[in-house]
XYZ file of C-alpha atoms in Angstrom:
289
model
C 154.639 100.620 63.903
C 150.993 101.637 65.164
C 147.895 100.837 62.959
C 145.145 103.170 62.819
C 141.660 100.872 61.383
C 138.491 102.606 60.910
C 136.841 104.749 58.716
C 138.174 107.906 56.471
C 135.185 110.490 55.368
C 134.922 113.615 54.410
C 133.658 116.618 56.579
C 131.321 118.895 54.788
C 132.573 122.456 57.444
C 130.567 125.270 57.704
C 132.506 128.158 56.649
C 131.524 132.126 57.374
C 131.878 132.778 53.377
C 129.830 132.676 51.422
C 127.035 132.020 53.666
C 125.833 128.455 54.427
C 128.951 127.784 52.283
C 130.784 123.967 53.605
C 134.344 122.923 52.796
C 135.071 119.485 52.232
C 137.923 118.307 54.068
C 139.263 114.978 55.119
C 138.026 113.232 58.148
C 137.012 110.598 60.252
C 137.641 109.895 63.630
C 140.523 107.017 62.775
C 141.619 109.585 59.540
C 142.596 111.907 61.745
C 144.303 109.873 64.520
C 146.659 108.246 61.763
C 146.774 111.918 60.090
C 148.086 113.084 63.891
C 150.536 109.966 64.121
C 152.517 110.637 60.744
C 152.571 114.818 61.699
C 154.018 113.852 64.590
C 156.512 111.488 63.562
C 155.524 108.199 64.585
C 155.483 105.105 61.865
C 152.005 104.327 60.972
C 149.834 102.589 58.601
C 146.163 103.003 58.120
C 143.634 100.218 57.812
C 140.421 101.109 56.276
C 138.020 100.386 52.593
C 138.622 103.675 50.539
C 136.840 104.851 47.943
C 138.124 104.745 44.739
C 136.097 108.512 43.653
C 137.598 112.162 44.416
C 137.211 112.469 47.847
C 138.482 108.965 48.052
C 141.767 109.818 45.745
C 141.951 113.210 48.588
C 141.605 111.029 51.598
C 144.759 109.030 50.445
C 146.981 112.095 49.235
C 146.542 113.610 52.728
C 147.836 110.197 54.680
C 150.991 109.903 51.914
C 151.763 113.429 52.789
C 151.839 112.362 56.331
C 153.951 109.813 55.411
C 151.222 107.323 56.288
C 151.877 103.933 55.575
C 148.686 102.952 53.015
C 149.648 98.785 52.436
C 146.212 97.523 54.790
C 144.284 100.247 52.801
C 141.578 98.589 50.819
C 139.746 100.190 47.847
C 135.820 100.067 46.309
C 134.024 101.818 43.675
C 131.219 102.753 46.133
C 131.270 106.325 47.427
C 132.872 108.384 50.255
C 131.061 108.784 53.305
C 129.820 112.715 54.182
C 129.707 114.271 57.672
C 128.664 117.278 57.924
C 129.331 119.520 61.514
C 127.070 122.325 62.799
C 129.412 124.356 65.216
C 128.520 125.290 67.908
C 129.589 128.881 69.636
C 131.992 127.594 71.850
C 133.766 126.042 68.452
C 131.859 122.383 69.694
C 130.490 119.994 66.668
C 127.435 117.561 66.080
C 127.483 115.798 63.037
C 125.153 114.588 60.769
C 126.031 111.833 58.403
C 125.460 110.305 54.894
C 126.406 106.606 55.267
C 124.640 104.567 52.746
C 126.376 102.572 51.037
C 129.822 103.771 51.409
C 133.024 102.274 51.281
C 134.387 102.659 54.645
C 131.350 100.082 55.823
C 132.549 97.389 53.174
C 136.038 96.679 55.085
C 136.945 93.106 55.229
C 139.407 91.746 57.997
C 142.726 91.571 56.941
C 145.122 88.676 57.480
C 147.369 89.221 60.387
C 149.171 92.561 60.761
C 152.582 92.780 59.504
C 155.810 92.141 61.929
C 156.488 95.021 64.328
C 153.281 96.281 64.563
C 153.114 97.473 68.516
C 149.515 98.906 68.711
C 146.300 99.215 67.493
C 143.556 101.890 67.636
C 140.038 101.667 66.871
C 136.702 103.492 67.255
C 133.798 105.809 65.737
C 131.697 105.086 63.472
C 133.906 101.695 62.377
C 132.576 100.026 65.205
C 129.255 101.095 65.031
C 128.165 100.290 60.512
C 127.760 96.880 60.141
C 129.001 94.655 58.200
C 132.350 96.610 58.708
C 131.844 96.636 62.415
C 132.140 93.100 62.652
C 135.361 92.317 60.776
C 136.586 95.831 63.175
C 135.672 94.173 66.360
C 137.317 90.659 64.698
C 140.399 92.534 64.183
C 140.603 94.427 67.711
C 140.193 90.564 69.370
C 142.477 88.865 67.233
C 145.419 91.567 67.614
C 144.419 91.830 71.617
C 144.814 87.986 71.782
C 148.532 89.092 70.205
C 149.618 90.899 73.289
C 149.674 94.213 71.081
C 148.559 97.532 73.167
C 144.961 98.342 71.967
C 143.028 101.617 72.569
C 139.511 102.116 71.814
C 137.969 105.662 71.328
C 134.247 104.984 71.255
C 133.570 109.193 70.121
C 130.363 108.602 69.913
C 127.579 109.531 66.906
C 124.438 109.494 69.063
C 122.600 109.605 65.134
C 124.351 106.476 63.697
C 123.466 104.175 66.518
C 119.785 102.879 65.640
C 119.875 100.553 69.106
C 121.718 102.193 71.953
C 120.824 99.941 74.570
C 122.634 96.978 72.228
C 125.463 99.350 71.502
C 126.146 100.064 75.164
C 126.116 95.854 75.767
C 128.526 95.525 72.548
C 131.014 98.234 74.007
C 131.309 96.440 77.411
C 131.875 93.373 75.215
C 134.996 94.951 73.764
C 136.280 96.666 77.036
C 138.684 92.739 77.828
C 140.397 93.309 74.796
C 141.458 96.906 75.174
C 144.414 98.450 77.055
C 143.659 102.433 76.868
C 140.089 103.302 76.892
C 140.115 107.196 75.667
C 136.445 108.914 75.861
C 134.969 112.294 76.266
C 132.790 113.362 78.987
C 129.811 113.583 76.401
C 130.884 109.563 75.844
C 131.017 108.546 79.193
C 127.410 110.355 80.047
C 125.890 108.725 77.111
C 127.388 105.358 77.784
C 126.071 105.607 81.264
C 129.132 103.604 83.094
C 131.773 104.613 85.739
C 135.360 104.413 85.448
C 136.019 101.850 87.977
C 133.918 99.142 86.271
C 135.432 100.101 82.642
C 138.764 99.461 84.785
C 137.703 95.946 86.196
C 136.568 94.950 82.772
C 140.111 95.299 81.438
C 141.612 98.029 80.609
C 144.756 99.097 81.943
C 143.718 102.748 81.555
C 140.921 104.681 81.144
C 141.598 108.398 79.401
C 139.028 111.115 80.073
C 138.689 114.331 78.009
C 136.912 117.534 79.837
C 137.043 119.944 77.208
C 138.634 122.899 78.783
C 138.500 121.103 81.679
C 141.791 119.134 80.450
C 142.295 115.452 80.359
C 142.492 113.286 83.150
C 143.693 109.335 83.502
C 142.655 106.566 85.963
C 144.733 103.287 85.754
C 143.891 99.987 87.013
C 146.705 100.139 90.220
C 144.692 102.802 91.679
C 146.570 106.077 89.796
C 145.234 109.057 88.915
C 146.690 111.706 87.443
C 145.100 115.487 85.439
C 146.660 117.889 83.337
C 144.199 121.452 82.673
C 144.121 122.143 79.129
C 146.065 124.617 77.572
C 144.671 128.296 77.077
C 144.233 128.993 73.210
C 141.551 131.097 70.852
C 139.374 127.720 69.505
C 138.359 127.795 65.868
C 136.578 124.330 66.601
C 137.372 121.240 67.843
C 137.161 118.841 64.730
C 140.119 116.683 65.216
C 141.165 117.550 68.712
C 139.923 113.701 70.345
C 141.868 112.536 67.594
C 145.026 114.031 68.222
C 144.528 113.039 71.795
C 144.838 109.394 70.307
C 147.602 109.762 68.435
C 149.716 111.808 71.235
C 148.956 108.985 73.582
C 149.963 106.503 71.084
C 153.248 107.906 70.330
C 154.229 107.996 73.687
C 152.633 104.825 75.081
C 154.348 102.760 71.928
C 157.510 103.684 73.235
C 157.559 102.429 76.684
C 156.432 102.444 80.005
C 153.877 105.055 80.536
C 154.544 108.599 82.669
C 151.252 109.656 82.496
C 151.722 113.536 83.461
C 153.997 113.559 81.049
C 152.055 111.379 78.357
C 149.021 114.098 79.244
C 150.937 117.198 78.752
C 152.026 116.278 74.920
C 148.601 115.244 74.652
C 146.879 118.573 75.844
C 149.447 120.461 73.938
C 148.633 118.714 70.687
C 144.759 119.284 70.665
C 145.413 122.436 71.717
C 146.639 123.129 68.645
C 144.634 121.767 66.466
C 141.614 123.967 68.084
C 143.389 127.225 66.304
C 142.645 125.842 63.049
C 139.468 124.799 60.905
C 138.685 120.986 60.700
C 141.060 118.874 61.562
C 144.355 119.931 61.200
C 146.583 118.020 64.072
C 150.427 119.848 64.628
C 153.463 118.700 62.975
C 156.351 117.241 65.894
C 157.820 120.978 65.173
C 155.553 123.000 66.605
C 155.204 121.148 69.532
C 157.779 122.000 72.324
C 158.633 119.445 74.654
């Protein structure tokens, strides 16, 4: 099994009509990678704080019909956190959020994972809202310290993090107890490192996405290896990181890593979820090997 922990909002998406019209759908950067994970087959179980309100009650009906395992899930009465996109025209978000005392930033560290749990991914905004942040970064240690495979997707919210400079020292803080790093090229400029010294610092791998550029991998023994992205019309790309996650997680749970291969699924999979609005990740079915 692979647990997904962090938080589960909902995206407020433009939409052309009515004008200035937004659709709520479900989201979150960790939402959407466990979302990707059940689609595609894999046995997962999300850890989060849930709200117990409507969006909260919409957020869990969309991981059950993944087939999302929902026993780490806590609940609270407080509400569900809002993000809310502007698209730009090359189908691009920024997001603007409405955090405040929301659920998702109430999680608690849970006692120890259940038995055959393999890996662990973290990131967004779960490691960035304290005082769920902490028991987050408690939770990626103690599992690390476990020997399970860990990746960390930073995706970062430039307007949730009040203190960058102590941000940037926190993330190099987490980088021992990671095996995949997965960023952007927007995340990597605003964290200001280079691969190499993420590599040193321990990760195993560190998993770049360019956009239409495609997705390239470094690994610590020296390997690199790029796959271009694959040529599709792009609604937006809500969700696409995400499914990057969970594509890399499906394969990398199951053994040894062929990383041309591993990249390919991966590319395919946020490929399609740029044809539709918000994030919508592909089922295993439409994906051909």
């Amino acid at each position: 099994m692979i647990v997904v922990g962090g938080e589960a909002l909902i995206d407020l998406v433009p939409v052309a009509q009515p004008p200035g019209a937004l659709l709520p759908r479900p989201g979150g950067g960790p939402y959407n990678t466990a979302l990707a994970l059940g689609r595609l087959g894999a046995r997962v179980a999300f850890c989060s704080r849930i709200s117990t309100d409507g969006f909260g009650a919409s957020l869990l009906a969309g991981l059950r019909a993944a087939k999302v395992d929902l026993s780490l899930v806590q609940r609270g009465p407080e509400p569900t956190t809002l993000a809310v996109p502007s698209l730009a025209p090359d189908g691009s978000a920024a997001y603007g959020f409405y955090v405040e005392g929301t659920a998702d930033r109430l999680f608690r560290l849970p006692p120890a994972l259940p038995e055959g749990v393999r890996a662990l991914a973290l990131g967004t905004c779960s490691l960035v809202l304290e005082p769920g942040a902490g028991a987050y970064e408690a939770l990626l240690r103690r599992e690390s310290g476990r020997g399970l495979l860990t990746l960390l997707d930073p995706n970062i919210r430039p307007a949730l993090i009040a203190d960058p400079a102590a941000y940037r020292a926190r993330f190099l803080s987490w980088l021992p107890y990671v095996g995949v790093l997965k960023l952007s090229e927007e995340d990597a400029a605003w964290l200001g490192g280079r691969v190499g010294d993420w590599l040193a610092a321990g990760p195993s791998a560190v998993v770049l996405t360019r956009g239409a550029g495609g997705l390239t991998v470094w690994t610590r023994e020296g390997a690199e290896h790029s796959v271009p992205a694959r040529q599709v019309s792009v609604v937006d790309t809500i969700g696409a990181g995400d499914t990057v996650n969970a594509a890399l997680l499906h394969r990398l749970s199951a053994g040894p890593a062929d990383w041309p291969e591993t990249l390919s699924y991966a590319a395919a999979a946020a490929a399609l979820t740029c044809t539709r609005a918000g994030a919508e990740p592909p089922y295993a079915s439409e994906l051909t090997e």
